[in-house]
Amino acid sequence: MATIIDGKKVSIELLKELQKKTDKLQKKPSIAVILANNDDASRIYVNSKEKQANILGYKSMVYKFEKTVKQEELIELINKLNNDSNVNAILLQLPLFNHLNENELIELINPIKDVDGFHPLNTGKLYSNLNPFAVCCTPKGIIKLLDYYKIDITGKNTLVIGRSNIVGKPMAALLTNRDATVTLAHSKSENLKEITKTKDIIISATGCPKLIKKDMVKQNSVIIDVGIVKQNNGKLMGDVDFENVKDKVSYITPVPGGVGPMTIACLMENTYELFLKQN
Ligand code: NAD
């Protein structure tokens, strides 16, 4: 039976450390969140980010927009936030309303305020292993989980499933920087089962419920489930058939309570680190 990786516990420890460090600061870090979509999940994420920032004593501002918002208004807001020395972190909650140009707005954010690490300068630094101002929160949180449980990454045969700019690609880069052998699979990959069966560590970020089944994983491998899909009954479901897979592997993350809490904790850590870099 696998060790269940407790992301909630690890995130609470990380946040406690952050609280201690923040309490020592005279001026507190601040984060501005831009919400320009009607997506329920995004609203829930933004609320929990705001709640956590308030607990830590950060200043947090949320800018909410209706569907009628124009690209120019967001450009103007980002320019204003870039120039405001009281704002340390800018988070553009994705996805945006369809008519908006996401890439243009991400590129406009000052890289030293880019708390999600999505700006091309930060992704470029990540892929070149050159200390980005901030590293994307979910992949960063996953590396912290692996380290916390002392799971070896160096030289391991790892697989990332999903190639989004938010999770899959930066995850593959972080694993590469940590000397893993990395395979990146996606929806066009052929014979996924043949790929998964030989891997020591699998990180799945697809949003396809129960994509990863018991017969697809190697005995004693490590399984990190990033996927979150809300079922009709309101329950959250990951990419992994948790109940069956857990009997075969050595470590596994649950959904919820695995990767999710680490994402928010890392967002808070990134905000704190950007504050330090600017002061
Ligand atoms: P995305 O839709 O941008 O990307 C999904 C990726 O999965 C794509 O690259 C696609 O090629 C791949 N994919 C889809 N079906 C596949 C299949 N059958 N086989 C192999 N690959 C397949 O999504 P994303 O933003 O990267 O998020 C992925 C999942 O992770 C979603 O469920 C999302 O809700 C969740 N997520 C969780 C957290 C967290 O904190 N836990 C953070 C971000 C995203």
mmCIF file of C-alpha atoms and ligand atoms in Angstrom:
data_model
loop_
_atom_site.group_PDB
_atom_site.id
_atom_site.type_symbol
_atom_site.label_atom_id
_atom_site.label_comp_id
_atom_site.label_asym_id
_atom_site.label_seq_id
_atom_site.Cartn_x
_atom_site.Cartn_y
_atom_site.Cartn_z
ATOM 1 C CA MET A 1 0.000 0.000 0.000
ATOM 2 C CA ALA A 2 1.355 3.381 -1.036
ATOM 3 C CA THR A 3 2.256 6.316 1.174
ATOM 4 C CA ILE A 4 -0.408 8.919 0.506
ATOM 5 C CA ILE A 5 1.345 12.232 -0.118
ATOM 6 C CA ASP A 6 -0.334 14.764 2.150
ATOM 7 C CA GLY A 7 -0.254 18.051 0.239
ATOM 8 C CA LYS A 8 -2.465 19.741 2.798
ATOM 9 C CA LYS A 9 0.015 19.017 5.603
ATOM 10 C CA VAL A 10 3.071 20.069 3.575
ATOM 11 C CA SER A 11 1.348 23.268 2.433
ATOM 12 C CA ILE A 12 0.410 24.171 6.034
ATOM 13 C CA GLU A 13 4.062 23.764 7.077
ATOM 14 C CA LEU A 14 5.200 25.936 4.170
ATOM 15 C CA LEU A 15 2.625 28.601 5.017
ATOM 16 C CA LYS A 16 3.604 28.577 8.702
ATOM 17 C CA GLU A 17 7.226 29.272 7.742
ATOM 18 C CA LEU A 18 6.067 32.018 5.417
ATOM 19 C CA GLN A 19 3.917 33.518 8.173
ATOM 20 C CA LYS A 20 6.942 33.719 10.489
ATOM 21 C CA LYS A 21 9.010 35.436 7.806
ATOM 22 C CA THR A 22 6.183 37.809 6.850
ATOM 23 C CA ASP A 23 5.535 38.776 10.479
ATOM 24 C CA LYS A 24 9.113 40.034 10.686
ATOM 25 C CA LEU A 25 8.606 42.434 7.761
ATOM 26 C CA GLN A 26 7.666 46.037 8.460
ATOM 27 C CA LYS A 27 6.061 46.528 5.088
ATOM 28 C CA LYS A 28 3.984 43.558 3.818
ATOM 29 C CA PRO A 29 3.976 42.014 0.337
ATOM 30 C CA SER A 30 1.055 42.837 -1.921
ATOM 31 C CA ILE A 31 -0.630 40.975 -4.743
ATOM 32 C CA ALA A 32 -3.036 42.185 -7.435
ATOM 33 C CA VAL A 33 -5.304 39.622 -9.092
ATOM 34 C CA ILE A 34 -7.043 40.259 -12.400
ATOM 35 C CA LEU A 35 -10.178 38.203 -13.011
ATOM 36 C CA ALA A 36 -11.643 38.559 -16.486
ATOM 37 C CA ASN A 37 -13.773 35.472 -17.041
ATOM 38 C CA ASN A 38 -17.059 33.902 -15.929
ATOM 39 C CA ASP A 39 -15.499 30.615 -14.969
ATOM 40 C CA ASP A 40 -16.802 29.282 -11.603
ATOM 41 C CA ALA A 41 -13.567 27.415 -10.845
ATOM 42 C CA SER A 42 -11.512 30.602 -11.412
ATOM 43 C CA ARG A 43 -13.728 32.514 -8.995
ATOM 44 C CA ILE A 44 -13.261 29.810 -6.356
ATOM 45 C CA TYR A 45 -9.449 29.855 -6.903
ATOM 46 C CA VAL A 46 -9.324 33.653 -6.712
ATOM 47 C CA ASN A 47 -11.364 33.634 -3.478
ATOM 48 C CA SER A 48 -9.062 31.116 -1.827
ATOM 49 C CA LYS A 49 -5.954 33.005 -3.010
ATOM 50 C CA GLU A 50 -7.361 36.220 -1.549
ATOM 51 C CA LYS A 51 -8.287 34.469 1.720
ATOM 52 C CA GLN A 52 -4.800 32.999 2.094
ATOM 53 C CA ALA A 53 -3.109 36.309 1.276
ATOM 54 C CA ASN A 54 -5.218 38.020 3.960
ATOM 55 C CA ILE A 55 -4.320 35.365 6.547
ATOM 56 C CA LEU A 56 -0.631 36.040 5.900
ATOM 57 C CA GLY A 57 -1.189 39.770 6.226
ATOM 58 C CA TYR A 58 -0.440 40.508 2.572
ATOM 59 C CA LYS A 59 -2.281 43.316 0.884
ATOM 60 C CA SER A 60 -4.452 41.806 -1.835
ATOM 61 C CA MET A 61 -6.526 43.495 -4.500
ATOM 62 C CA VAL A 62 -8.862 41.749 -6.916
ATOM 63 C CA TYR A 63 -9.868 43.474 -10.154
ATOM 64 C CA LYS A 64 -13.011 41.813 -11.552
ATOM 65 C CA PHE A 65 -14.253 42.517 -15.047
ATOM 66 C CA GLU A 66 -17.491 41.864 -16.954
ATOM 67 C CA LYS A 67 -17.632 40.248 -20.381
ATOM 68 C CA THR A 68 -17.771 43.692 -21.994
ATOM 69 C CA VAL A 69 -14.191 44.439 -20.888
ATOM 70 C CA LYS A 70 -11.858 45.579 -23.672
ATOM 71 C CA GLN A 71 -8.255 44.511 -24.178
ATOM 72 C CA GLU A 72 -7.219 48.182 -23.827
ATOM 73 C CA GLU A 73 -8.688 48.381 -20.312
ATOM 74 C CA LEU A 74 -6.600 45.424 -19.183
ATOM 75 C CA ILE A 75 -3.495 46.839 -20.861
ATOM 76 C CA GLU A 76 -4.071 50.087 -18.997
ATOM 77 C CA LEU A 77 -4.544 48.261 -15.677
ATOM 78 C CA ILE A 78 -1.409 46.122 -16.093
ATOM 79 C CA ASN A 79 0.644 49.209 -16.983
ATOM 80 C CA LYS A 80 -0.698 50.928 -13.874
ATOM 81 C CA LEU A 81 0.119 47.934 -11.650
ATOM 82 C CA ASN A 82 3.589 47.611 -13.218
ATOM 83 C CA ASN A 83 4.308 51.229 -12.291
ATOM 84 C CA ASP A 84 2.866 51.049 -8.774
ATOM 85 C CA SER A 85 5.703 50.389 -6.330
ATOM 86 C CA ASN A 86 3.138 49.234 -3.748
ATOM 87 C CA VAL A 87 2.213 46.250 -5.933
ATOM 88 C CA ASN A 88 4.735 43.390 -5.765
ATOM 89 C CA ALA A 89 2.872 40.637 -7.602
ATOM 90 C CA ILE A 90 0.469 40.587 -10.535
ATOM 91 C CA LEU A 91 -1.642 37.535 -11.242
ATOM 92 C CA LEU A 92 -3.668 37.311 -14.432
ATOM 93 C CA GLN A 93 -6.197 34.553 -13.712
ATOM 94 C CA LEU A 94 -6.514 32.278 -16.750
ATOM 95 C CA PRO A 95 -8.451 31.563 -18.873
ATOM 96 C CA LEU A 96 -9.627 35.003 -19.982
ATOM 97 C CA PHE A 97 -12.835 35.839 -21.858
ATOM 98 C CA ASN A 98 -12.386 34.493 -25.405
ATOM 99 C CA HIS A 99 -12.122 37.888 -27.092
ATOM 100 C CA LEU A 100 -9.070 38.866 -25.034
ATOM 101 C CA ASN A 101 -5.475 38.313 -26.158
ATOM 102 C CA GLU A 102 -3.906 36.329 -23.325
ATOM 103 C CA ASN A 103 -0.336 36.298 -24.633
ATOM 104 C CA GLU A 104 -0.206 40.040 -25.179
ATOM 105 C CA LEU A 105 -1.270 40.630 -21.563
ATOM 106 C CA ILE A 106 1.124 38.061 -20.086
ATOM 107 C CA GLU A 107 4.009 39.674 -21.985
ATOM 108 C CA LEU A 108 3.005 43.083 -20.654
ATOM 109 C CA ILE A 109 3.424 42.099 -17.001
ATOM 110 C CA ASN A 110 6.759 43.262 -15.578
ATOM 111 C CA PRO A 111 8.731 39.979 -15.201
ATOM 112 C CA ILE A 112 9.739 40.908 -11.641
ATOM 113 C CA LYS A 113 6.028 41.122 -10.718
ATOM 114 C CA ASP A 114 5.032 38.006 -12.705
ATOM 115 C CA VAL A 115 3.975 35.882 -9.732
ATOM 116 C CA ASP A 116 2.869 32.909 -11.877
ATOM 117 C CA GLY A 117 6.152 32.794 -13.804
ATOM 118 C CA PHE A 118 4.303 32.782 -17.147
ATOM 119 C CA HIS A 119 6.147 35.715 -18.764
ATOM 120 C CA PRO A 120 8.434 34.541 -21.627
ATOM 121 C CA LEU A 121 11.447 35.982 -19.791
ATOM 122 C CA ASN A 122 10.674 33.828 -16.768
ATOM 123 C CA THR A 123 9.861 30.718 -18.784
ATOM 124 C CA GLY A 124 13.039 31.307 -20.820
ATOM 125 C CA LYS A 125 15.070 31.567 -17.627
ATOM 126 C CA LEU A 126 13.387 28.408 -16.329
ATOM 127 C CA TYR A 127 14.165 26.454 -19.508
ATOM 128 C CA SER A 128 17.755 27.737 -19.393
ATOM 129 C CA ASN A 129 18.022 26.919 -15.672
ATOM 130 C CA LEU A 130 18.831 30.558 -14.915
ATOM 131 C CA ASN A 131 16.841 31.538 -11.788
ATOM 132 C CA PRO A 132 13.542 32.974 -12.998
ATOM 133 C CA PHE A 133 12.001 35.747 -10.843
ATOM 134 C CA ALA A 134 9.179 33.288 -10.148
ATOM 135 C CA VAL A 135 8.556 29.643 -11.068
ATOM 136 C CA CYS A 136 5.041 28.462 -12.054
ATOM 137 C CA CYS A 137 3.248 27.554 -8.830
ATOM 138 C CA THR A 138 1.882 24.057 -9.535
ATOM 139 C CA PRO A 139 5.139 22.506 -10.862
ATOM 140 C CA LYS A 140 7.090 24.262 -8.096
ATOM 141 C CA GLY A 141 4.711 22.786 -5.512
ATOM 142 C CA ILE A 142 5.145 19.299 -6.987
ATOM 143 C CA ILE A 143 8.933 19.496 -6.688
ATOM 144 C CA LYS A 144 8.480 20.582 -3.055
ATOM 145 C CA LEU A 145 6.248 17.560 -2.414
ATOM 146 C CA LEU A 146 8.789 15.170 -3.943
ATOM 147 C CA ASP A 147 11.573 16.752 -1.875
ATOM 148 C CA TYR A 148 9.523 16.693 1.327
ATOM 149 C CA TYR A 149 8.976 12.945 0.964
ATOM 150 C CA LYS A 150 12.645 12.517 0.001
ATOM 151 C CA ILE A 151 11.713 11.002 -3.344
ATOM 152 C CA ASP A 152 14.820 10.859 -5.532
ATOM 153 C CA ILE A 153 14.536 12.735 -8.817
ATOM 154 C CA THR A 154 18.112 12.571 -10.115
ATOM 155 C CA GLY A 155 18.490 10.072 -12.929
ATOM 156 C CA LYS A 156 14.918 8.790 -12.563
ATOM 157 C CA ASN A 157 12.796 7.851 -15.497
ATOM 158 C CA THR A 158 10.014 10.428 -15.282
ATOM 159 C CA LEU A 159 6.907 11.116 -17.341
ATOM 160 C CA VAL A 160 4.857 14.291 -17.501
ATOM 161 C CA ILE A 161 1.474 13.877 -19.170
ATOM 162 C CA GLY A 162 0.082 17.165 -20.506
ATOM 163 C CA ARG A 163 2.014 19.928 -22.259
ATOM 164 C CA SER A 164 0.274 23.117 -21.108
ATOM 165 C CA ASN A 165 2.326 26.250 -20.435
ATOM 166 C CA ILE A 166 0.897 26.286 -16.903
ATOM 167 C CA VAL A 167 1.757 22.776 -15.753
ATOM 168 C CA GLY A 168 3.182 20.246 -18.215
ATOM 169 C CA LYS A 169 5.975 22.171 -19.936
ATOM 170 C CA PRO A 170 7.365 23.939 -16.841
ATOM 171 C CA MET A 171 7.113 20.653 -14.940
ATOM 172 C CA ALA A 172 9.230 18.921 -17.575
ATOM 173 C CA ALA A 173 11.756 21.777 -17.358
ATOM 174 C CA LEU A 174 12.004 21.593 -13.560
ATOM 175 C CA LEU A 175 12.540 17.833 -13.689
ATOM 176 C CA THR A 176 15.200 18.275 -16.387
ATOM 177 C CA ASN A 177 16.931 20.905 -14.235
ATOM 178 C CA ARG A 178 16.921 18.369 -11.411
ATOM 179 C CA ASP A 179 18.700 15.791 -13.593
ATOM 180 C CA ALA A 180 15.754 13.499 -14.268
ATOM 181 C CA THR A 181 15.294 11.718 -17.572
ATOM 182 C CA VAL A 182 12.075 13.306 -18.809
ATOM 183 C CA THR A 183 9.397 12.186 -21.249
ATOM 184 C CA LEU A 184 6.581 14.611 -22.097
ATOM 185 C CA ALA A 185 3.379 12.979 -23.340
ATOM 186 C CA HIS A 186 0.158 14.626 -24.534
ATOM 187 C CA SER A 187 -3.140 13.944 -26.276
ATOM 188 C CA LYS A 188 -1.398 13.013 -29.559
ATOM 189 C CA SER A 189 1.048 10.592 -27.935
ATOM 190 C CA GLU A 190 0.648 7.053 -29.240
ATOM 191 C CA ASN A 191 0.476 4.024 -26.932
ATOM 192 C CA LEU A 192 0.398 5.934 -23.667
ATOM 193 C CA LYS A 193 0.228 2.682 -21.713
ATOM 194 C CA GLU A 194 3.556 1.543 -23.158
ATOM 195 C CA ILE A 195 5.104 4.849 -22.062
ATOM 196 C CA THR A 196 3.680 4.883 -18.532
ATOM 197 C CA LYS A 197 4.580 1.273 -17.703
ATOM 198 C CA THR A 198 8.316 1.904 -17.470
ATOM 199 C CA LYS A 199 8.361 5.158 -15.496
ATOM 200 C CA ASP A 200 9.604 5.705 -11.929
ATOM 201 C CA ILE A 201 7.683 8.949 -11.491
ATOM 202 C CA ILE A 202 4.515 9.929 -13.373
ATOM 203 C CA ILE A 203 3.039 13.420 -13.148
ATOM 204 C CA SER A 204 -0.319 13.558 -14.850
ATOM 205 C CA ALA A 205 -1.908 16.902 -15.738
ATOM 206 C CA THR A 206 -4.623 16.258 -18.323
ATOM 207 C CA GLY A 207 -8.037 16.684 -16.686
ATOM 208 C CA CYS A 208 -9.109 13.239 -18.036
ATOM 209 C CA PRO A 209 -10.669 11.382 -15.079
ATOM 210 C CA LYS A 210 -9.173 7.936 -14.387
ATOM 211 C CA LEU A 211 -6.828 8.131 -17.397
ATOM 212 C CA ILE A 212 -4.118 6.344 -15.403
ATOM 213 C CA LYS A 213 -5.138 2.812 -14.447
ATOM 214 C CA LYS A 214 -3.465 0.135 -12.360
ATOM 215 C CA ASP A 215 -2.214 -1.879 -15.344
ATOM 216 C CA MET A 216 -0.501 1.218 -16.744
ATOM 217 C CA VAL A 217 1.880 1.851 -13.855
ATOM 218 C CA LYS A 218 5.080 0.214 -12.722
ATOM 219 C CA GLN A 219 5.220 -1.516 -9.333
ATOM 220 C CA ASN A 220 6.497 0.901 -6.621
ATOM 221 C CA SER A 221 6.430 3.946 -8.897
ATOM 222 C CA VAL A 222 5.488 7.445 -7.707
ATOM 223 C CA ILE A 223 2.242 8.966 -8.978
ATOM 224 C CA ILE A 224 1.470 12.678 -8.837
ATOM 225 C CA ASP A 225 -2.042 13.606 -9.908
ATOM 226 C CA VAL A 226 -2.543 17.214 -10.969
ATOM 227 C CA GLY A 227 -5.910 16.781 -12.684
ATOM 228 C CA ILE A 228 -9.034 18.231 -11.126
ATOM 229 C CA VAL A 229 -12.432 17.638 -12.688
ATOM 230 C CA LYS A 230 -15.696 18.287 -10.886
ATOM 231 C CA GLN A 231 -18.099 15.368 -11.307
ATOM 232 C CA ASN A 232 -21.887 15.760 -11.642
ATOM 233 C CA ASN A 233 -22.201 14.699 -7.991
ATOM 234 C CA GLY A 234 -19.948 17.604 -6.992
ATOM 235 C CA LYS A 235 -16.982 15.344 -6.120
ATOM 236 C CA LEU A 236 -13.544 16.236 -7.449
ATOM 237 C CA MET A 237 -11.819 13.638 -9.581
ATOM 238 C CA GLY A 238 -8.179 13.420 -10.640
ATOM 239 C CA ASP A 239 -6.455 11.831 -13.661
ATOM 240 C CA VAL A 240 -5.628 8.689 -11.708
ATOM 241 C CA ASP A 241 -7.816 5.726 -10.742
ATOM 242 C CA PHE A 242 -6.679 6.306 -7.158
ATOM 243 C CA GLU A 243 -8.463 3.418 -5.398
ATOM 244 C CA ASN A 244 -6.888 0.752 -7.614
ATOM 245 C CA VAL A 245 -3.530 2.368 -8.382
ATOM 246 C CA LYS A 246 -2.661 3.041 -4.726
ATOM 247 C CA ASP A 247 -2.196 -0.688 -4.032
ATOM 248 C CA LYS A 248 0.575 -0.990 -6.598
ATOM 249 C CA VAL A 249 2.705 2.154 -6.214
ATOM 250 C CA SER A 250 4.992 3.496 -3.478
ATOM 251 C CA TYR A 251 3.725 7.097 -3.281
ATOM 252 C CA ILE A 252 0.578 8.728 -4.624
ATOM 253 C CA THR A 253 -1.185 12.090 -4.276
ATOM 254 C CA PRO A 254 -4.938 12.156 -3.569
ATOM 255 C CA VAL A 255 -7.416 14.538 -5.232
ATOM 256 C CA PRO A 256 -8.303 16.696 -3.414
ATOM 257 C CA GLY A 257 -5.586 17.245 -0.808
ATOM 258 C CA GLY A 258 -2.527 16.528 -2.946
ATOM 259 C CA VAL A 259 -1.129 19.011 -5.433
ATOM 260 C CA GLY A 260 -3.912 21.644 -5.101
ATOM 261 C CA PRO A 261 -2.995 23.076 -1.673
ATOM 262 C CA MET A 262 0.667 23.336 -2.736
ATOM 263 C CA THR A 263 -0.256 25.562 -5.677
ATOM 264 C CA ILE A 264 -1.730 28.235 -3.426
ATOM 265 C CA ALA A 265 1.097 27.939 -0.882
ATOM 266 C CA CYS A 266 3.664 28.423 -3.678
ATOM 267 C CA LEU A 267 1.750 31.420 -4.983
ATOM 268 C CA MET A 268 2.101 32.976 -1.536
ATOM 269 C CA GLU A 269 5.784 32.061 -1.433
ATOM 270 C CA ASN A 270 6.310 33.596 -4.885
ATOM 271 C CA THR A 271 4.618 36.819 -3.747
ATOM 272 C CA TYR A 272 6.919 36.980 -0.724
ATOM 273 C CA GLU A 273 10.020 36.287 -2.843
ATOM 274 C CA LEU A 274 9.086 38.940 -5.431
ATOM 275 C CA PHE A 275 8.600 41.416 -2.580
ATOM 276 C CA LEU A 276 12.146 40.672 -1.364
ATOM 277 C CA LYS A 277 13.582 40.977 -4.875
ATOM 278 C CA GLN A 278 11.967 44.408 -5.265
ATOM 279 C CA ASN A 279 13.046 45.686 -1.862
HETATM 280 P P1 NAD B 1 -4.827 21.988 -20.439
HETATM 281 O O1 NAD B 1 -6.208 21.648 -20.871
HETATM 282 O O2 NAD B 1 -4.219 23.271 -20.818
HETATM 283 O O3 NAD B 1 -3.839 20.823 -20.890
HETATM 284 C C1 NAD B 1 -4.171 19.484 -20.805
HETATM 285 C C2 NAD B 1 -3.070 18.683 -21.430
HETATM 286 O O4 NAD B 1 -3.404 17.310 -21.307
HETATM 287 C C3 NAD B 1 -2.846 18.956 -22.918
HETATM 288 O O5 NAD B 1 -1.470 19.180 -23.163
HETATM 289 C C4 NAD B 1 -3.304 17.680 -23.618
HETATM 290 O O6 NAD B 1 -2.484 17.368 -24.749
HETATM 291 C C5 NAD B 1 -3.138 16.643 -22.537
HETATM 292 N N1 NAD B 1 -4.123 15.557 -22.663
HETATM 293 C C6 NAD B 1 -5.469 15.649 -22.720
HETATM 294 N N2 NAD B 1 -6.009 14.426 -22.836
HETATM 295 C C7 NAD B 1 -5.013 13.540 -22.860
HETATM 296 C C8 NAD B 1 -4.937 12.131 -22.977
HETATM 297 N N3 NAD B 1 -6.039 11.397 -23.087
HETATM 298 N N4 NAD B 1 -3.721 11.551 -22.966
HETATM 299 C C9 NAD B 1 -2.587 12.286 -22.839
HETATM 300 N N5 NAD B 1 -2.603 13.627 -22.732
HETATM 301 C C10 NAD B 1 -3.794 14.245 -22.739
HETATM 302 O O7 NAD B 1 -4.876 21.819 -18.845
HETATM 303 P P2 NAD B 1 -3.906 22.337 -17.653
HETATM 304 O O8 NAD B 1 -4.195 23.763 -17.424
HETATM 305 O O9 NAD B 1 -2.508 21.893 -17.861
HETATM 306 O O10 NAD B 1 -4.541 21.491 -16.469
HETATM 307 C C11 NAD B 1 -4.584 20.077 -16.509
HETATM 308 C C12 NAD B 1 -5.410 19.568 -15.348
HETATM 309 O O11 NAD B 1 -4.781 19.981 -14.134
HETATM 310 C C13 NAD B 1 -6.828 20.134 -15.278
HETATM 311 O O12 NAD B 1 -7.669 19.155 -14.731
HETATM 312 C C14 NAD B 1 -6.704 21.294 -14.302
HETATM 313 O O13 NAD B 1 -7.917 21.576 -13.628
HETATM 314 C C15 NAD B 1 -5.679 20.739 -13.354
HETATM 315 N N6 NAD B 1 -4.878 21.749 -12.644
HETATM 316 C C16 NAD B 1 -4.705 21.566 -11.321
HETATM 317 C C17 NAD B 1 -3.939 22.437 -10.599
HETATM 318 C C18 NAD B 1 -3.743 22.199 -9.148
HETATM 319 O O14 NAD B 1 -3.311 23.093 -8.443
HETATM 320 N N7 NAD B 1 -4.021 21.002 -8.654
HETATM 321 C C19 NAD B 1 -3.317 23.523 -11.239
HETATM 322 C C20 NAD B 1 -3.478 23.678 -12.611
HETATM 323 C C21 NAD B 1 -4.265 22.769 -13.311
#
